[in-house]
Coordinates of C-alpha atoms in Angstrom, one line a residue:
X31 CA -8.7 14.7 14.8
X32 CA -9.9 14.1 18.3
X33 CA -13.7 12.4 18.6
X34 CA -16.2 15.6 20.0
X35 CA -17.5 14.9 23.4
X36 CA -20.7 13.2 23.2
X37 CA -22.8 10.9 25.5
X38 CA -21.3 8.0 23.9
X39 CA -17.6 9.0 24.8
X40 CA -18.4 10.5 28.2
X41 CA -20.4 7.0 29.2
X42 CA -17.2 5.2 27.9
X43 CA -14.8 7.3 30.0
X44 CA -17.3 6.7 32.9
X45 CA -17.5 2.8 32.1
X46 CA -13.5 2.8 32.3
X47 CA -13.2 4.5 35.5
X48 CA -15.7 2.0 37.1
X49 CA -13.8 -0.8 35.7
X50 CA -16.9 -2.0 33.4
X51 CA -14.9 -2.6 30.3
X52 CA -16.2 -5.6 29.4
X53 CA -19.7 -6.2 27.7
X54 CA -21.4 -9.1 27.3
X55 CA -24.2 -9.5 24.8
X56 CA -25.9 -10.3 21.6
X57 CA -26.0 -7.1 19.5
X58 CA -29.0 -5.7 18.0
X59 CA -29.9 -2.5 15.7
X60 CA -30.8 -0.3 18.5
X61 CA -27.4 -1.0 20.3
X62 CA -25.6 -0.2 17.4
X63 CA -24.8 3.4 18.1
X64 CA -23.5 2.7 21.5
X65 CA -21.4 -0.1 20.2
X66 CA -20.1 1.6 17.1
X67 CA -16.3 2.0 16.7
X68 CA -15.9 -0.4 19.7
X69 CA -13.0 0.8 21.9
X70 CA -9.5 -1.2 21.9
X71 CA -9.5 -1.2 25.4
X72 CA -12.8 -3.1 26.0
X73 CA -13.9 -6.5 25.4
X74 CA -17.2 -7.8 23.9
X75 CA -18.2 -11.1 24.7
X76 CA -20.5 -12.4 22.2
X77 CA -23.2 -14.9 23.3
X78 CA -25.4 -16.4 20.7
X79 CA -28.8 -15.6 22.9
X80 CA -29.3 -13.3 25.3
X81 CA -30.3 -15.6 28.2
X82 CA -26.7 -17.1 27.6
X83 CA -25.4 -13.4 27.8
X84 CA -26.7 -12.4 31.2
X85 CA -25.8 -15.7 32.7
X86 CA -22.1 -15.5 31.5
X87 CA -22.3 -11.8 33.1
X88 CA -24.3 -13.3 36.4
X89 CA -21.4 -15.9 37.1
X90 CA -18.4 -13.4 36.0
X91 CA -19.6 -10.9 38.4
X92 CA -20.1 -13.4 41.1
X93 CA -16.7 -14.4 40.6
X94 CA -15.0 -11.1 40.4
X95 CA -17.0 -9.4 42.9
X96 CA -17.5 -6.5 40.7
X97 CA -20.6 -5.6 38.8
X98 CA -20.7 -6.7 35.3
X99 CA -22.4 -5.0 32.2
X100 CA -24.9 -6.7 30.0
X101 CA -26.0 -4.9 26.7
X102 CA -29.5 -6.2 25.3
X103 CA -31.6 -5.9 22.3
X104 CA -34.5 -3.8 23.3
X105 CA -37.8 -5.7 24.7
X106 CA -37.2 -8.9 22.7
X107 CA -33.4 -9.1 24.0
X108 CA -34.8 -8.2 27.6
X109 CA -37.6 -10.7 27.2
X110 CA -35.0 -13.4 25.9
X111 CA -33.0 -12.7 29.2
X112 CA -35.8 -12.5 31.8
X113 CA -35.8 -16.4 32.8
X114 CA -32.0 -15.8 33.7
X115 CA -32.4 -12.3 35.0
X116 CA -34.6 -14.0 37.9
X117 CA -31.5 -16.0 38.7
X118 CA -29.4 -13.2 39.0
X119 CA -31.9 -11.3 41.2
X120 CA -32.0 -14.1 43.7
X121 CA -28.4 -14.7 43.6
X122 CA -28.0 -10.6 44.6
X123 CA -25.6 -10.4 41.5
X124 CA -24.5 -6.9 41.1
X125 CA -25.6 -6.4 37.1
X126 CA -26.0 -3.6 35.0
X127 CA -28.4 -4.5 32.3
X128 CA -28.8 -2.1 29.5
X129 CA -31.0 -2.2 26.6
X130 CA -31.4 -0.1 23.4
X131 CA -34.7 1.8 22.7
X132 CA -36.0 3.2 19.4
X133 CA -35.2 6.9 18.4
X134 CA -36.9 9.2 20.8
X135 CA -38.7 11.4 18.0
X136 CA -40.4 7.9 17.2
X137 CA -41.4 6.7 20.7
X138 CA -44.8 8.7 20.8
X139 CA -46.2 6.7 17.8
X140 CA -45.0 2.9 19.0
X141 CA -42.7 2.1 16.4
X142 CA -41.4 -1.3 15.3
X143 CA -38.5 -2.5 18.1
X144 CA -39.4 0.0 20.6
X145 CA -39.1 -1.1 23.9
X146 CA -42.8 -0.5 25.3
X147 CA -43.0 0.6 29.1
X148 CA -39.2 -0.3 29.1
X149 CA -38.9 0.3 32.7
X150 CA -41.8 -2.0 33.3
X151 CA -40.6 -5.0 31.5
X152 CA -37.8 -6.3 33.8
X153 CA -39.8 -5.9 37.1
X154 CA -39.6 -7.2 39.7
X155 CA -36.4 -8.9 38.8
X156 CA -34.4 -5.5 39.0
X157 CA -33.5 -3.3 42.2
X158 CA -34.0 0.0 39.6
X159 CA -35.3 0.2 36.3
X160 CA -34.8 3.6 34.2
X161 CA -34.8 5.3 30.8
X162 CA -33.4 8.7 31.6
X163 CA -35.7 11.4 30.5
X164 CA -32.9 13.5 28.5
X165 CA -29.8 12.3 26.6
X166 CA -27.8 14.2 29.0
X167 CA -28.7 12.1 32.0
X168 CA -27.3 8.8 30.5
X169 CA -23.7 9.2 32.1
X170 CA -25.1 10.1 35.6
X171 CA -27.9 7.2 34.9
X172 CA -25.0 4.7 34.6
X173 CA -23.3 6.2 37.9
X174 CA -26.3 5.6 40.1
X175 CA -26.9 2.1 38.3
X176 CA -23.4 1.1 39.3
X177 CA -24.1 2.3 42.8
X178 CA -27.4 0.4 43.3
X179 CA -26.2 -2.7 42.0
X180 CA -23.1 -2.9 44.4
X181 CA -24.9 -1.6 47.4
X182 CA -26.2 -4.2 50.0
X183 CA -28.3 -6.1 49.0
X184 CA -26.4 -6.2 45.8
X185 CA -28.7 -7.0 42.6
X186 CA -29.3 -6.3 38.8
X187 CA -30.7 -2.7 37.5
X188 CA -32.0 -1.8 34.2
X189 CA -31.3 0.9 32.1
X190 CA -33.5 1.9 28.7
X191 CA -31.1 4.3 26.5
X192 CA -32.9 5.7 23.0
X193 CA -30.4 5.0 20.3
X194 CA -30.2 8.8 19.1
X195 CA -29.0 9.7 22.8
X196 CA -25.7 8.5 22.1
X197 CA -24.5 11.2 19.3
X198 CA -25.7 14.2 21.7
X199 CA -22.8 16.7 22.6
X200 CA -22.1 16.4 26.0
X201 CA -19.2 17.7 28.4
X202 CA -17.0 15.3 30.7
X203 CA -19.1 14.0 33.2
X204 CA -17.2 14.5 36.8
X205 CA -19.3 13.4 39.5
X206 CA -17.7 9.8 39.8
X207 CA -18.5 8.4 43.3
X208 CA -17.8 5.4 45.5
X209 CA -20.4 3.6 47.6
X210 CA -19.9 0.9 50.3
X211 CA -21.1 -2.4 49.7
X212 CA -20.9 -3.9 53.4
X213 CA -23.6 -3.2 56.1
X214 CA -22.2 -3.9 59.6
X215 CA -25.0 -5.6 62.0
X216 CA -26.3 -3.6 64.8
X217 CA -23.9 -4.1 68.0
X218 CA -26.6 -4.1 70.9
X219 CA -28.8 -6.8 68.9
X220 CA -25.5 -8.5 67.8
X221 CA -24.9 -8.9 71.6
X222 CA -28.0 -10.3 72.4
X223 CA -27.9 -12.8 69.7
X224 CA -24.7 -14.0 71.0
X225 CA -26.1 -14.5 74.1
X226 CA -29.0 -16.7 73.2
X227 CA -26.0 -18.9 71.1
X228 CA -24.0 -19.1 74.3
X229 CA -26.9 -20.3 76.1
X230 CA -28.2 -23.0 73.6
X231 CA -27.6 -26.6 74.8
X232 CA -27.1 -27.7 71.1
X233 CA -27.1 -25.0 68.4
X234 CA -27.4 -25.8 64.9
X235 CA -25.5 -23.5 62.5
X236 CA -27.2 -22.7 59.0
X237 CA -24.4 -20.8 56.4
X238 CA -26.0 -19.9 53.2
X239 CA -24.6 -18.3 50.1
X240 CA -24.1 -15.0 51.5
X241 CA -21.5 -16.3 53.6
X242 CA -19.2 -17.5 50.5
X243 CA -20.4 -14.0 48.7
X244 CA -19.1 -12.2 51.6
X245 CA -15.7 -14.0 51.8
X246 CA -16.8 -15.3 55.3
X247 CA -15.7 -19.3 55.0
X248 CA -13.0 -18.8 57.5
X249 CA -14.8 -16.9 60.4
X250 CA -17.6 -19.4 59.5
X251 CA -15.2 -22.5 60.4
X252 CA -13.6 -20.5 63.5
X253 CA -17.3 -20.1 64.9
X254 CA -18.4 -23.5 64.2
X255 CA -15.6 -25.0 66.0
X256 CA -16.0 -22.8 68.7
X257 CA -19.4 -23.5 69.4
X258 CA -18.9 -27.3 68.7
X259 CA -22.0 -26.8 66.4
X260 CA -23.4 -28.6 63.9
X261 CA -23.4 -27.2 60.6
X262 CA -26.1 -27.6 57.7
X263 CA -26.3 -26.4 54.1
X264 CA -28.9 -24.0 53.4
X265 CA -31.9 -25.3 51.2
X266 CA -31.1 -24.8 47.5
X267 CA -28.4 -22.8 47.8
X268 CA -26.7 -21.3 44.9
X269 CA -23.1 -21.4 46.4
X270 CA -21.1 -23.5 49.2
X271 CA -20.8 -21.8 52.3
X272 CA -18.6 -24.4 54.3
X273 CA -16.2 -27.1 53.7
X274 CA -18.4 -29.9 53.1
X275 CA -15.9 -32.7 54.3
X276 CA -15.3 -30.8 57.9
X277 CA -16.4 -33.0 60.7
X278 CA -18.7 -30.6 62.1
X279 CA -20.6 -30.4 58.6
X280 CA -24.1 -32.3 59.1
X281 CA -25.2 -32.2 55.4
X282 CA -28.2 -30.4 53.6
X283 CA -30.8 -29.1 55.8
X284 CA -33.7 -30.4 53.2
X285 CA -35.9 -28.9 50.8
X286 CA -39.5 -28.7 52.4
X287 CA -41.1 -27.6 55.4
X288 CA -41.2 -31.5 56.8
X289 CA -37.7 -32.1 55.9
X290 CA -36.4 -28.9 57.4
X291 CA -38.3 -29.2 60.7
X292 CA -37.4 -33.0 61.0
X293 CA -33.6 -32.2 60.3
X294 CA -33.8 -29.5 63.2
X295 CA -35.3 -31.7 65.9
X296 CA -32.9 -32.0 69.0
X297 CA -31.6 -28.5 68.5
X298 CA -32.9 -25.9 70.5
X299 CA -31.4 -22.9 68.6
X300 CA -30.9 -22.9 64.7
X301 CA -28.8 -20.0 63.6
X302 CA -29.2 -19.2 60.1
X303 CA -26.7 -17.0 58.7
X304 CA -26.5 -15.7 55.2
X305 CA -29.8 -17.5 53.7
X306 CA -33.3 -17.2 53.5
X307 CA -35.6 -19.0 56.3
X308 CA -36.1 -21.0 54.2
X309 CA -36.1 -21.6 50.3
X310 CA -38.7 -24.4 50.3
X311 CA -39.7 -26.8 47.4
X312 CA -41.5 -28.9 47.0
X313 CA -44.5 -28.5 49.4
X314 CA -44.7 -31.3 52.0
X315 CA -46.5 -30.1 55.2
X316 CA -45.1 -30.1 58.5
X317 CA -43.7 -27.8 61.2
X318 CA -41.8 -24.8 60.5
X319 CA -39.7 -25.7 63.5
X320 CA -39.8 -28.6 65.9
X321 CA -41.2 -27.9 69.4
X322 CA -38.5 -26.3 71.6
X323 CA -36.5 -25.1 68.7
X324 CA -36.0 -21.3 68.2
X325 CA -34.3 -19.8 65.3
X326 CA -32.1 -16.7 64.6
X327 CA -31.6 -15.1 61.3
X328 CA -28.5 -12.6 60.0
X329 CA -28.9 -11.5 56.4
X330 CA -28.2 -8.8 54.5
X331 CA -31.1 -8.9 52.5
X332 CA -34.3 -6.7 54.2
X333 CA -36.7 -8.8 51.9
X334 CA -35.3 -12.0 53.2
X335 CA -35.8 -11.1 56.7
X336 CA -39.2 -9.8 56.4
X337 CA -40.3 -13.0 54.3
X338 CA -39.1 -15.3 57.0
X339 CA -42.0 -17.4 58.4
X340 CA -40.2 -17.9 61.8
X341 CA -37.5 -16.4 64.1
X342 CA -35.8 -13.4 64.9
X343 CA -33.6 -11.4 62.2
X344 CA -30.4 -9.0 62.1
X345 CA -29.8 -7.3 59.1
X346 CA -25.9 -7.1 58.5
X347 CA -23.0 -8.3 56.2
X348 CA -22.6 -12.1 56.9
X349 CA -19.2 -11.9 57.7
X350 CA -19.1 -9.0 59.7
X351 CA -21.7 -10.5 62.1
X352 CA -19.8 -13.9 62.1
X353 CA -16.6 -12.3 63.1
X354 CA -18.4 -10.1 65.9
X355 CA -20.2 -13.4 67.1
X356 CA -16.9 -15.0 67.3
X357 CA -15.8 -12.6 69.8
X358 CA -19.0 -12.6 71.9
X359 CA -20.0 -16.2 71.9
X360 CA -18.8 -18.3 74.9
X361 CA -16.7 -21.2 74.3
X362 CA -18.6 -24.4 73.7
X363 CA -16.3 -27.2 74.2
X364 CA -18.4 -28.5 76.7
X365 CA -20.9 -29.5 74.3
X366 CA -20.9 -33.2 72.7
X367 CA -19.6 -33.0 69.4
X368 CA -22.4 -33.9 66.7
X369 CA -22.2 -36.9 64.7
X370 CA -20.4 -36.1 61.1
X371 CA -22.2 -36.5 57.7
X372 CA -22.5 -40.2 56.9
X373 CA -20.9 -40.8 53.4
X374 CA -21.9 -44.7 52.4
X375 CA -20.3 -44.1 49.1
X376 CA -21.6 -47.5 47.9
X377 CA -20.4 -48.1 44.2
X378 CA -21.6 -51.5 42.3
X379 CA -18.7 -53.9 41.9
X380 CA -19.0 -53.8 38.5
X381 CA -21.2 -51.2 37.3
X382 CA -24.1 -51.9 34.7
X383 CA -24.7 -49.8 31.5
X384 CA -25.9 -47.3 31.2
X385 CA -23.9 -46.2 34.6
X386 CA -25.7 -45.7 37.6
X387 CA -24.8 -42.1 38.9
X388 CA -22.8 -43.0 41.9
X389 CA -20.4 -44.7 39.7
X390 CA -20.1 -41.8 37.7
X391 CA -19.3 -39.5 40.6
X392 CA -17.1 -42.1 42.1
X393 CA -15.0 -41.8 38.6
X394 CA -14.9 -38.2 38.9
X395 CA -13.7 -38.0 42.4
X396 CA -10.8 -39.9 41.4
X397 CA -9.8 -37.5 38.9
X398 CA -11.1 -34.2 39.8
X399 CA -8.0 -31.6 40.8
X400 CA -8.6 -30.2 44.2
X401 CA -8.9 -27.2 43.0
X402 CA -11.5 -27.4 40.2
X403 CA -14.6 -25.4 40.5
X404 CA -17.9 -27.0 40.2
X405 CA -21.0 -25.5 38.1
X406 CA -24.0 -27.9 38.7
X407 CA -27.4 -28.5 37.1
X408 CA -27.6 -31.9 37.3
X409 CA -30.5 -31.5 39.6
X410 CA -31.8 -35.3 40.1
X411 CA -28.0 -36.1 41.3
X412 CA -27.5 -33.3 43.5
X413 CA -27.1 -36.0 46.3
X414 CA -24.4 -38.0 44.7
X415 CA -22.6 -34.8 43.8
X416 CA -22.5 -33.9 47.6
X417 CA -21.6 -37.3 48.7
X418 CA -18.6 -37.9 45.9
X419 CA -17.7 -34.3 45.1
X420 CA -17.8 -32.3 48.2
X421 CA -16.9 -28.5 48.1
X422 CA -13.8 -27.8 50.3
X423 CA -12.8 -24.2 49.2
X424 CA -14.5 -20.8 49.0
X425 CA -16.0 -19.9 45.5
X426 CA -15.5 -23.0 44.1
X427 CA -19.5 -24.1 43.7
X428 CA -22.3 -22.3 41.8
X429 CA -25.5 -23.1 40.7
X430 CA -28.7 -21.5 39.7
X431 CA -30.4 -19.2 42.6
X432 CA -33.8 -19.0 40.9
X433 CA -34.7 -23.2 40.2
X434 CA -35.0 -22.5 36.4
X435 CA -33.0 -24.5 34.3
X436 CA -30.4 -23.3 31.4
X437 CA -28.1 -21.3 33.8
X438 CA -25.1 -23.4 34.5
X439 CA -23.9 -24.1 31.0
X440 CA -23.1 -20.2 30.1
X441 CA -22.3 -19.7 33.9
X442 CA -19.2 -21.9 33.3
X443 CA -18.3 -19.5 30.7
X444 CA -18.5 -16.3 32.8
X445 CA -16.7 -18.3 35.7
X446 CA -13.8 -19.1 33.3
X447 CA -13.8 -15.8 31.8
X448 CA -13.7 -14.2 35.5
X449 CA -10.7 -16.5 36.4
X450 CA -8.8 -15.7 33.3
X451 CA -9.1 -12.1 34.0
X452 CA -8.3 -12.4 37.7
X453 CA -4.7 -14.7 36.6
X454 CA -6.6 -17.6 38.1
X455 CA -5.8 -21.1 36.9
X456 CA -8.3 -23.9 37.9
X457 CA -10.4 -26.1 35.6
X458 CA -14.0 -25.7 35.6
X459 CA -16.5 -28.4 35.4
X460 CA -19.8 -28.2 34.5
X461 CA -21.9 -31.0 35.9
X462 CA -25.1 -30.9 33.5
X463 CA -28.2 -33.0 32.9
X464 CA -29.0 -33.7 29.2
X465 CA -32.5 -32.0 29.6
X466 CA -30.7 -28.8 31.2
X467 CA -27.7 -28.6 28.7
X468 CA -30.3 -27.8 25.9
X469 CA -31.7 -24.8 27.2
X470 CA -28.5 -22.4 26.8
X471 CA -26.7 -25.2 24.5
X472 CA -25.3 -22.1 22.2
X473 CA -23.1 -20.8 25.1
X474 CA -20.7 -23.6 24.0
X475 CA -19.8 -21.2 20.7
X476 CA -18.3 -18.7 23.2
X477 CA -16.8 -21.3 25.3
X478 CA -14.9 -22.4 22.2
X479 CA -14.1 -18.9 20.6
X480 CA -12.4 -18.0 23.9
X481 CA -10.8 -21.4 24.4
X482 CA -11.9 -21.8 28.1
X483 CA -10.5 -24.6 30.0
X484 CA -14.3 -25.9 31.0
X485 CA -15.0 -29.5 31.3
X486 CA -18.6 -30.4 30.5
X487 CA -19.8 -33.8 31.7
X488 CA -23.6 -34.2 30.5
X489 CA -25.4 -37.1 32.2
X490 CA -27.3 -38.6 29.6
X491 CA -30.5 -40.5 31.1
X492 CA -32.9 -39.6 28.4
X493 CA -35.5 -37.8 30.4
X494 CA -36.3 -35.0 33.1
X495 CA -35.6 -36.8 35.7
X496 CA -36.1 -34.5 38.1
X497 CA -39.7 -33.7 37.0
X498 CA -40.4 -37.2 36.9
X499 CA -39.0 -37.4 40.7
X500 CA -41.9 -34.4 41.4
X501 CA -44.7 -36.4 39.6
X502 CA -44.2 -38.9 41.9
X503 CA -44.1 -37.0 44.9
X504 CA -47.1 -35.1 43.8
X505 CA -48.9 -37.7 42.8
X506 CA -49.4 -36.4 39.2
X507 CA -48.9 -39.6 36.7
X508 CA -49.3 -39.1 32.9
X509 CA -47.4 -35.6 32.7
X510 CA -46.2 -35.7 29.0
X511 CA -42.9 -34.5 27.4
X512 CA -40.6 -35.8 30.3
X513 CA -38.7 -38.0 27.8
X514 CA -35.9 -36.9 25.8
X515 CA -35.0 -39.7 23.3
X516 CA -32.3 -39.3 20.6
X517 CA -30.3 -36.2 21.6
X518 CA -26.8 -36.3 19.8
X519 CA -25.1 -33.9 22.2
X520 CA -21.8 -34.8 21.3
X521 CA -22.4 -33.9 17.7
X522 CA -24.0 -30.5 18.7
X523 CA -21.0 -29.7 20.9
X524 CA -18.6 -30.2 18.0
X525 CA -20.8 -28.1 16.0
X526 CA -20.3 -25.2 18.0
X527 CA -16.5 -25.7 18.0
X528 CA -15.9 -27.9 21.1
X529 CA -13.7 -31.2 21.7
X530 CA -16.5 -33.7 22.4
X531 CA -16.5 -37.4 23.2
X532 CA -19.2 -39.9 24.4
X533 CA -18.0 -42.5 26.9
X534 CA -19.6 -45.5 28.1
X535 CA -17.6 -47.1 31.0
X536 CA -16.1 -45.2 34.0
X537 CA -12.5 -45.9 32.6
X538 CA -13.2 -44.2 29.4
X539 CA -14.8 -41.5 31.6
X540 CA -11.5 -41.3 33.6
X541 CA -9.4 -41.4 30.8
X542 CA -11.3 -38.4 28.6
X543 CA -11.8 -36.4 31.8
X544 CA -8.0 -36.3 32.3
X545 CA -7.3 -35.6 28.7
X546 CA -9.8 -32.8 29.0
X547 CA -8.1 -31.0 31.7
X548 CA -4.7 -31.1 29.5
X549 CA -6.8 -29.9 26.4
X550 CA -6.7 -26.2 25.2
X551 CA -10.3 -26.0 24.5
X552 CA -13.6 -26.7 25.9
X553 CA -14.4 -30.1 26.2
X554 CA -18.0 -32.0 26.5
X555 CA -17.9 -35.5 27.5
X556 CA -21.3 -37.2 27.4
X557 CA -22.1 -40.2 29.9
X558 CA -25.0 -42.3 29.6
X559 CA -26.6 -42.8 32.7
X560 CA -29.4 -44.8 34.8
X561 CA -32.5 -43.0 35.3
X562 CA -32.9 -42.6 39.0
X563 CA -35.6 -40.8 41.4
X564 CA -34.0 -37.6 42.9
X565 CA -33.7 -37.4 46.6
X566 CA -36.4 -35.0 47.5

């Protein structure tokens, strides 16, 4: 006997049409009416905590380039997920985040497990937050959520659905639509920007994460080479946008107002494409731009354009804008080529124990496959990672976009799941600090259950090294809670079903990393490292 047509069956048919057949979540009682008799052609990815669920979906959507679906439990699950929802918002990740709501008949009395003011809770970290006024509106709410999540600037949306809505009778939903996900720049303003770029004596290009998201690597390289311009990495970028071993790559721009201003000194024009102007942290006062330097910004995010402290902006898809500039700018072969980024790569001849971070990264550089993707949350060793493990391919570097930690462990799971779905075979390497690792350690369970080819390298320095660096910079001595003794990370990883090893030397690290690449499951390698101040 065929199942009667209900809100639930109609919504599942719509989700199939939209390609939303993977659901990330941690089930709760208010979600069970949606999840009951879970269809065989759907996949449920179980995370043991909602913060991990939303980050797995975040990374999955970033790799696939399509919206991903997350199912949370009422207000409690939404609350658990909020920290990593902030990261998805800043990364412009198209997510449809759903949460179960109590039975409509009970809501007037604010019952147990009700999502009080459900549409307010996830703001301001979603583009749209909605609870359908009628059960019959649920499928159309999903249709609008999908369109909003995907349209530029992409980002997460939130739907709260009362648990009794799913069984309401409903005919088929037929108003399936398609939407554009690229926005072309204004041709006249783009031409004016091109004229200013052509007239610059020593332009600098700053490429940001939007370039990677828009598949803009190849035109970005072509533009830099045509202009013969230095290329800088945008501050605190969650994705790499230019090959970091290219002769024109001049390194990261810096983190503070002073650092950015100092780095741009000597350039008469900075062209920032696909990035905010700028992500600053920590606060070190200085000039937003050095004297004699102008700035142009091209971004697909109107909020980023409005928030810029300096410069003129142009809205548009970064790849389309770069391709337009490539046709419009004059050849810059007469310009003096900038000096490439120095790579000192100094490693102690006989590394001490615990290992200095450069020795760890030097060892990894010898065994990392060229196609490996890096998910980074070793915040105190970002400089060493750039020096020894530069990103040279598009879509192969990911980090949190919000600055909050606890993102990378589940994000590696999302990357590996997306690769598997797309038929891509490449190692996923998580470079994680021991403090960061604890925030979402339960994500290892999902990695092990799906036997994902992830190699986590956990740098065990027994402290929150990045916070100690900030304490020195901000002159705040005596901050408590910055030391992390007595963590047995390998035992924790084994408890979640992973292969896990402790290593002490670079030889052991190289041997175990190579073995992990051949393993048919997730491996956690714990490396004792020497605490060092971060480069801020």
